[in-house]
Short mmCIF file of C-alpha atoms in Angstrom, two decimals:
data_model
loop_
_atom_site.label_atom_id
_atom_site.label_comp_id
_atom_site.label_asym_id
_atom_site.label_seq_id
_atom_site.Cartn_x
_atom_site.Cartn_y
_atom_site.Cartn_z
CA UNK A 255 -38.17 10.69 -11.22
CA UNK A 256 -35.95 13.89 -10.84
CA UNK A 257 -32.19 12.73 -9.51
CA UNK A 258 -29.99 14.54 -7.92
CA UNK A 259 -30.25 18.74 -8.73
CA UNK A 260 -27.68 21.37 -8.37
CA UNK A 261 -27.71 25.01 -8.61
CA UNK A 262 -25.62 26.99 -10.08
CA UNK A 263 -23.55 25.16 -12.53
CA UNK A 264 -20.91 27.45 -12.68
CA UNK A 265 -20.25 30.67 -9.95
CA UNK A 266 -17.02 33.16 -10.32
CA UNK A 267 -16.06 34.67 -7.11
CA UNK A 268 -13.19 36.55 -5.50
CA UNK A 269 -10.88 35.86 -3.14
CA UNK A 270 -12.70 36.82 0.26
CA UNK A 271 -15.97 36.34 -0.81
CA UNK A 272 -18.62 33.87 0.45
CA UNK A 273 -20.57 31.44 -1.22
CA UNK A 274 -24.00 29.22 -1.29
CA UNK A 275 -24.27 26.02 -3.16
CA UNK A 276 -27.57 24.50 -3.58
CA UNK A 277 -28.65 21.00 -3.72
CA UNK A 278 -32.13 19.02 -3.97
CA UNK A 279 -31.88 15.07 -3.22
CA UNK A 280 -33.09 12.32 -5.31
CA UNK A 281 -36.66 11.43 -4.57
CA UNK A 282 -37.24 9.03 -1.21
CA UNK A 283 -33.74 10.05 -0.14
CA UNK A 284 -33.28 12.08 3.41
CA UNK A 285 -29.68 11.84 3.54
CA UNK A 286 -27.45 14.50 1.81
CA UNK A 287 -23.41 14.52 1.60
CA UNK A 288 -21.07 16.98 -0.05
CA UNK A 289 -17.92 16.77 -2.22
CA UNK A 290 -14.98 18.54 -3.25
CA UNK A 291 -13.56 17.33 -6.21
CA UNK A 292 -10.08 19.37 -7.50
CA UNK A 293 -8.86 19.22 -10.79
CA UNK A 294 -7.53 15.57 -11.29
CA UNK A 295 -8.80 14.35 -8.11
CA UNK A 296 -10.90 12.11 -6.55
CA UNK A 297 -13.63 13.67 -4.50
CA UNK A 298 -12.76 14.75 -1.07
CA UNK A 299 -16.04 14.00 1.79
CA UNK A 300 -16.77 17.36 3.08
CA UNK A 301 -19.61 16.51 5.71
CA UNK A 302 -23.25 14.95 5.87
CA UNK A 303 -26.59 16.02 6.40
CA UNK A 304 -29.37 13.76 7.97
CA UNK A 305 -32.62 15.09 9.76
CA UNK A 306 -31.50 18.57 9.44
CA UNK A 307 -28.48 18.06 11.07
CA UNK A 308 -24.77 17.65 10.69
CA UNK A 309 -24.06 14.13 11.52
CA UNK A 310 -20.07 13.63 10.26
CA UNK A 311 -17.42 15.82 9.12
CA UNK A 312 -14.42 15.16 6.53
CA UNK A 313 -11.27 17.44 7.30
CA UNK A 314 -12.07 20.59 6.29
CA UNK A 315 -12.06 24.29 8.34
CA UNK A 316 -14.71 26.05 9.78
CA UNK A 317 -15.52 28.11 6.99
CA UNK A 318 -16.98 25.40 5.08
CA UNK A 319 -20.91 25.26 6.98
CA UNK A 320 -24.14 23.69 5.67
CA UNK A 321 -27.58 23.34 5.88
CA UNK A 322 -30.58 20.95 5.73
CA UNK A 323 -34.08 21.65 5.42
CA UNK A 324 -37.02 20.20 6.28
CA UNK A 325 -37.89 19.22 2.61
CA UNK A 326 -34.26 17.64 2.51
CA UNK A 327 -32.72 19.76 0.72
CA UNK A 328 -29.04 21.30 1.71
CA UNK A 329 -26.98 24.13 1.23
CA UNK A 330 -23.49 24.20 1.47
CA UNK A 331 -21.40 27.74 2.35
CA UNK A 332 -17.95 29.07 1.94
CA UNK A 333 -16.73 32.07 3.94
CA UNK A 334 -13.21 33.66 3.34
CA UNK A 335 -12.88 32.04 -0.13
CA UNK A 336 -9.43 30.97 -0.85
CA UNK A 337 -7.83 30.68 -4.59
CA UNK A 338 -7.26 27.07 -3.48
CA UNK A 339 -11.36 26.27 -2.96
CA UNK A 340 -11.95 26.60 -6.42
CA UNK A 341 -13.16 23.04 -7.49
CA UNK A 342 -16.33 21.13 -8.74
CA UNK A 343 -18.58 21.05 -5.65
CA UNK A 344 -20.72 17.48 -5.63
CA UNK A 345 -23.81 16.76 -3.97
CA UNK A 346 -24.76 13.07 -2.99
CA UNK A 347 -27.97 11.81 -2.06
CA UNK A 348 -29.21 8.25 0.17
CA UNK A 349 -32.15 6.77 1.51
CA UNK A 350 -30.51 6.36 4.50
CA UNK A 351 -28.24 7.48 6.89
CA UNK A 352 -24.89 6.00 6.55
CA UNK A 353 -25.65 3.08 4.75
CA UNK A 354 -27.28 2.69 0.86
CA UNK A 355 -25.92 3.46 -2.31
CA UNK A 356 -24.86 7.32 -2.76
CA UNK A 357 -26.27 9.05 -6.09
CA UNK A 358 -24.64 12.31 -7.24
CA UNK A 359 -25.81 15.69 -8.81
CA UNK A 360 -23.79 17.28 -11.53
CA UNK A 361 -22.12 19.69 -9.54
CA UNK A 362 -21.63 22.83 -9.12
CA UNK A 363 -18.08 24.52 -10.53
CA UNK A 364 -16.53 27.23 -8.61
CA UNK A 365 -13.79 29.26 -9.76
CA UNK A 366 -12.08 31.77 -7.71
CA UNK A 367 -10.10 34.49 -8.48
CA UNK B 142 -6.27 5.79 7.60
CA UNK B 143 -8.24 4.21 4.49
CA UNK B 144 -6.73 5.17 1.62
CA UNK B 145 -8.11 3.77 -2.01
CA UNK B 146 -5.32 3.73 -4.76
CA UNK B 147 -6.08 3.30 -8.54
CA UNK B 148 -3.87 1.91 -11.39
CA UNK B 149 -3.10 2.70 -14.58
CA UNK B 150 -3.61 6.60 -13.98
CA UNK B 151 -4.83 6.98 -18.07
CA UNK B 152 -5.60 3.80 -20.13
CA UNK B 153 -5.72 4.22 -23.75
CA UNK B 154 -7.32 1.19 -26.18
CA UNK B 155 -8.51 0.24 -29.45
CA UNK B 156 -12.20 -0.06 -29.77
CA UNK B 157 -13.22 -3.74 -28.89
CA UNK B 158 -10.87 -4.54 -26.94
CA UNK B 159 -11.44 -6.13 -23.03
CA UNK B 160 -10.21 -4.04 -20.20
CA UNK B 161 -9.78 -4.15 -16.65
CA UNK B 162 -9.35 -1.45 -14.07
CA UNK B 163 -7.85 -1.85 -10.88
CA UNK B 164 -8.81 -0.24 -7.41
CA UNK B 165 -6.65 -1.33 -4.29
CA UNK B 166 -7.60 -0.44 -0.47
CA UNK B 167 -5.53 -0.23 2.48
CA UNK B 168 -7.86 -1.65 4.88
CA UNK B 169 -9.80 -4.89 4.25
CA UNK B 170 -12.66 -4.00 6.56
CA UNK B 171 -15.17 -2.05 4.12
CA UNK B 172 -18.93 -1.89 4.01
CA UNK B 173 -19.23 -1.60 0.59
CA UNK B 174 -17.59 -0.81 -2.69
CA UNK B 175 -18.87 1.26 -5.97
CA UNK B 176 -17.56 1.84 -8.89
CA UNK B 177 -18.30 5.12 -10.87
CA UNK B 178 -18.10 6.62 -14.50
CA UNK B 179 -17.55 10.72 -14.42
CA UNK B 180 -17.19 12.35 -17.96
CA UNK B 181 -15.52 15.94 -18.50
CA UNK B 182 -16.41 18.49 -15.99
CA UNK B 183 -19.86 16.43 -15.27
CA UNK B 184 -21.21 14.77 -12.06
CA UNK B 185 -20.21 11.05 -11.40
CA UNK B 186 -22.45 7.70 -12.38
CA UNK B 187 -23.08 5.02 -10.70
CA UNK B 188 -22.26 2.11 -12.37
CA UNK B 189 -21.74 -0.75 -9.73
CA UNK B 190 -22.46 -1.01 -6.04
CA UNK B 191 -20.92 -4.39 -4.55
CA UNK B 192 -21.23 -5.21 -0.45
CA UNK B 193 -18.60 -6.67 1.40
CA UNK B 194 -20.53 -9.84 1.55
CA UNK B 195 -20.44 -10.17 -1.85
CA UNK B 196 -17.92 -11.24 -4.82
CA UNK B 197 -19.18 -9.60 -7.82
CA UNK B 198 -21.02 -7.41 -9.68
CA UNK B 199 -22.54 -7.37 -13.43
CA UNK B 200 -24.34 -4.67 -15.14
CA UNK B 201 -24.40 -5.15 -19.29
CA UNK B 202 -20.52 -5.22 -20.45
CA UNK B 203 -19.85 -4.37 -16.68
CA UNK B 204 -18.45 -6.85 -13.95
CA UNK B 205 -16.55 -5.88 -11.00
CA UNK B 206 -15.51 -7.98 -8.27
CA UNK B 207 -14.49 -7.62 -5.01
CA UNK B 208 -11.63 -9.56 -2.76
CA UNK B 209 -11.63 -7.93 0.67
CA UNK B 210 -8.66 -10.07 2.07
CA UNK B 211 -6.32 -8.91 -0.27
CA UNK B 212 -7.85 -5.06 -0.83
CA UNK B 213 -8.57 -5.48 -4.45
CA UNK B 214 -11.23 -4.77 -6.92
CA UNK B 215 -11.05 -5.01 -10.44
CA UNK B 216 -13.74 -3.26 -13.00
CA UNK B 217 -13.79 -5.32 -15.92
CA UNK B 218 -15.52 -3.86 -19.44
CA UNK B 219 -16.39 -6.27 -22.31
CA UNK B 220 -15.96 -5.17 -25.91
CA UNK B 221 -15.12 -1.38 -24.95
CA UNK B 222 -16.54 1.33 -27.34
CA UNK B 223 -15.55 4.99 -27.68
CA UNK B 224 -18.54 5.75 -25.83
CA UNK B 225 -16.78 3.91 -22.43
CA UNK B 226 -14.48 7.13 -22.64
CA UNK B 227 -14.90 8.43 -19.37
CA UNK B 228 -12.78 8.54 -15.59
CA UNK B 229 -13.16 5.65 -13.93
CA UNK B 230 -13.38 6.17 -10.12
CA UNK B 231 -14.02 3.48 -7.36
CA UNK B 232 -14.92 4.36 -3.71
CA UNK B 233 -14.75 2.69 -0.21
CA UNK B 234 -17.91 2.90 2.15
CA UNK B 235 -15.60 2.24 5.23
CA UNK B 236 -17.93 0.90 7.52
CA UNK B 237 -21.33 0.83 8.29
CA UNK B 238 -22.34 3.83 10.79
CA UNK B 239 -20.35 6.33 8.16
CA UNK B 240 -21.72 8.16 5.13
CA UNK B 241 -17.89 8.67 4.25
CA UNK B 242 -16.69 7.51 0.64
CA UNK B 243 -12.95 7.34 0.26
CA UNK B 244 -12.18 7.65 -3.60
CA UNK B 245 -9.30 6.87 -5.55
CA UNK B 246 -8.08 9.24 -7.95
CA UNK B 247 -9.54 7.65 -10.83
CA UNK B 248 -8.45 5.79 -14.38
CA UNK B 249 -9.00 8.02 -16.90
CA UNK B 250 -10.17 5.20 -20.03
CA UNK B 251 -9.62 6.71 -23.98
CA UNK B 252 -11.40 4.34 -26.65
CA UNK B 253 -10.14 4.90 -29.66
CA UNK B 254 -12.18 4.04 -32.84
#
């Protein structure tokens, strides 16, 4: 039973660029969140997926969008990067929304320059 | 505003020795609380999921507990081993029609041999 994927591992970008993060749930889940984790921090909620749409948001801008697919799956996009974005980028996965126990992927590091 | 605190920052101990780790919360009325292991630039583990109906956790050397009224939980590891070297974070499911986890910033736990 496949957990929690994420693709890339690593991305460089530059300042002003955009970015797509990929992430495929744990089997049997439907529910997908994303995290920001910087350097010596704990992760930061970003938003949450469920039934292809966003259902809550943590407190970041507009340029940080997402996307759910029918197959569960999510993306998550950066516009306008910003030295202060690069982080490791974590995907969770749940068998429900809201509620259940939250499995992560291995994330995704992004480093801008 | 929920925010999760975690003390000692770093924790370093000889090998076999008993630890605890402690995770405090600013507001008593959680959903759930889980405890993770993350290792150097890698994804995070779950190691212990505890509802708010309940006192405590075990999983092998693992036992965390939980006292809502006072905003506490405590990880405790039995017999540690260099291979427990890891950040130790704990998270707050704040209530149950969120996804949300609020994480602390994490224990950082060296084992030495």
């Amino acid at each position: 039973d496949a957990g929690v994927t994420q693709s890339p591992t690593h991305l460089i970008k530059t300042r002003g660029q955009q970015v797509t993060l990929r992430c495929s749930p744990k089997s049997g889940h439907d529910t997908v969140s994303w995290y920001q984790q910087a350097l010596g921090q704990g992760p930061q909620f970003i938003f949450q997926y469920y039934e292809e749409e966003e259902r809550q948001r943590g407190n970041f801008p507009d340029r940080f969008s997402g996307h759910q697919f029918p197959n569960y799956s999510s993306e998550l996009n950066v516009n306008a990067l910003l030295l202060g974005d690069s982080a490791l980028y974590l995907c969770a996965s749940s068998p429900e929304l809201y509620l259940g126990e939250q499995y992560f992927g291995p994330g995704t590091r992004l480093t801008v320059t | 505003k929920q925010e999760v605190t975690q003390i000692p920052a770093a924790l370093s101990v000889p090998e076999g020795e008993n630890l605890v780790l402690n995770c405090s919360f600013t507001d008593s009325a959680i959903y759930n609380l889980q405890w993770f292991r993350q290792d150097p630039g890698k994804g995070l583990t779950s190691l212990l999921l505890i509802q708010s109906s309940q006192r405590e956790q075990t999983s092998g050397r693992l036992n965390a507990s939980l006292d809502k009224s006072s905003g506490r939980s405590t990880l405790y590891i039995a017999a540690s081993q260099p291979g427990d070297s890891a950040t130790y974070l704990c998270a707050v499911h704040g209530s149950s029609n969120t996804g949300k986890l609020i994480f602390g910033q994490g224990t950082t736990l060296q084992v030495k041999p």
